Coordinates of C-alpha atoms in Angstrom, one line a residue:
M1 CA -80.7 112.6 3.8
K2 CA -82.1 115.9 2.5
T3 CA -82.9 118.3 5.2
K4 CA -84.2 121.9 5.3
A5 CA -81.9 124.8 6.1
L6 CA -82.3 125.8 9.8
F7 CA -81.0 129.4 9.5
R8 CA -81.3 132.5 7.4
Q9 CA -79.0 135.4 6.9
L10 CA -80.3 138.6 8.4
A11 CA -81.3 141.2 5.9
H12 CA -79.1 144.0 7.3
T13 CA -76.0 141.8 6.8
V14 CA -76.9 141.2 3.2
A15 CA -77.4 145.0 2.7
N16 CA -74.0 145.8 4.3
N17 CA -71.9 143.5 2.1
G18 CA -74.1 143.0 -0.9
K19 CA -71.7 140.7 -2.8
S20 CA -73.2 137.4 -3.7
I21 CA -71.2 134.5 -5.1
T22 CA -72.3 131.1 -6.4
V23 CA -71.3 127.8 -4.8
T24 CA -72.4 124.3 -5.6
V25 CA -73.6 122.1 -2.7
D26 CA -74.2 118.4 -3.4
G27 CA -74.7 119.3 -7.1
E28 CA -77.1 122.2 -6.6
Q29 CA -76.1 125.8 -7.2
H30 CA -76.8 128.4 -4.5
S31 CA -76.1 132.1 -4.2
V32 CA -74.5 133.0 -0.9
D33 CA -72.9 136.1 0.7
S34 CA -69.2 136.2 0.0
S35 CA -68.4 136.9 3.7
M36 CA -69.7 133.6 4.9
S37 CA -67.8 130.5 6.1
V38 CA -68.7 127.3 4.3
A39 CA -70.5 126.1 7.4
A40 CA -72.6 129.3 7.6
A41 CA -73.5 128.9 4.0
L42 CA -74.5 125.3 4.5
L43 CA -76.7 126.3 7.5
T44 CA -78.5 129.0 5.4
V45 CA -79.0 127.0 2.2
G46 CA -79.1 123.4 3.5
P47 CA -78.6 120.6 4.1
A48 CA -78.7 121.0 7.9
S49 CA -77.2 117.6 8.3
I50 CA -73.9 117.2 6.5
R51 CA -72.6 113.9 7.8
T52 CA -73.5 110.8 9.8
N53 CA -72.0 109.4 12.9
V54 CA -70.0 106.2 12.1
A55 CA -71.1 104.5 15.3
D56 CA -74.8 104.9 15.1
G57 CA -75.7 106.6 11.9
A58 CA -77.0 109.7 13.6
V59 CA -77.0 112.9 11.5
R60 CA -74.5 115.6 12.3
G61 CA -74.0 119.2 11.2
P62 CA -72.0 122.3 12.1
Y63 CA -71.9 122.7 15.9
C64 CA -69.2 124.8 17.5
M65 CA -68.4 127.0 14.5
M66 CA -64.8 127.5 15.7
G67 CA -62.8 124.5 14.6
V68 CA -63.0 122.4 17.8
C69 CA -65.6 119.7 17.3
F70 CA -65.0 118.5 13.8
E71 CA -68.8 117.9 13.2
C72 CA -68.7 120.1 10.1
L73 CA -66.4 118.1 7.9
V74 CA -67.1 118.3 4.1
E75 CA -65.4 117.8 0.8
V76 CA -64.4 121.2 -0.8
N77 CA -63.2 121.2 -4.4
G78 CA -62.3 117.5 -4.2
V79 CA -60.4 117.8 -0.9
P80 CA -62.0 115.6 1.7
N81 CA -62.4 116.2 5.5
V82 CA -62.3 120.0 5.4
Q83 CA -63.5 121.9 8.5
S84 CA -66.2 124.0 6.9
C85 CA -66.4 126.4 9.8
M86 CA -62.7 127.4 9.2
M87 CA -63.0 128.1 5.4
K88 CA -64.5 131.1 3.7
V89 CA -66.7 130.5 0.6
A90 CA -65.3 131.4 -2.8
D91 CA -67.1 131.9 -6.1
G92 CA -67.4 128.6 -8.0
M93 CA -66.6 126.5 -4.9
V94 CA -67.9 122.9 -5.1
I95 CA -69.0 121.5 -1.7
N96 CA -70.0 117.9 -1.1
T97 CA -71.3 116.8 2.2
I98 CA -70.0 113.5 3.6
S99 CA -73.7 112.3 3.8
K100 CA -73.9 112.7 0.0
R101 CA -70.7 110.8 -0.7
S102 CA -71.6 107.8 1.5

């Protein structure tokens, strides 16, 4: 399910770092700040929902942002079930949401 991004990066944080990199999310290229985690990048570029609950099909997305809840699992560069909140983005990174793979 395609959903809109719910967050945006504050202008002063972009100005302080200034280095943008390119990541591919579900086949679409996006420019993101190099200091972001994968989860933060997903929240700013979309999709807001990155997986579905296996029990009832409800959509899920990054929640705790500190590696406790496991709601932010994605595939990164072919490696499945990566906690996106615990990984920093890298130039050329390929991110596939579990919703996209299903």
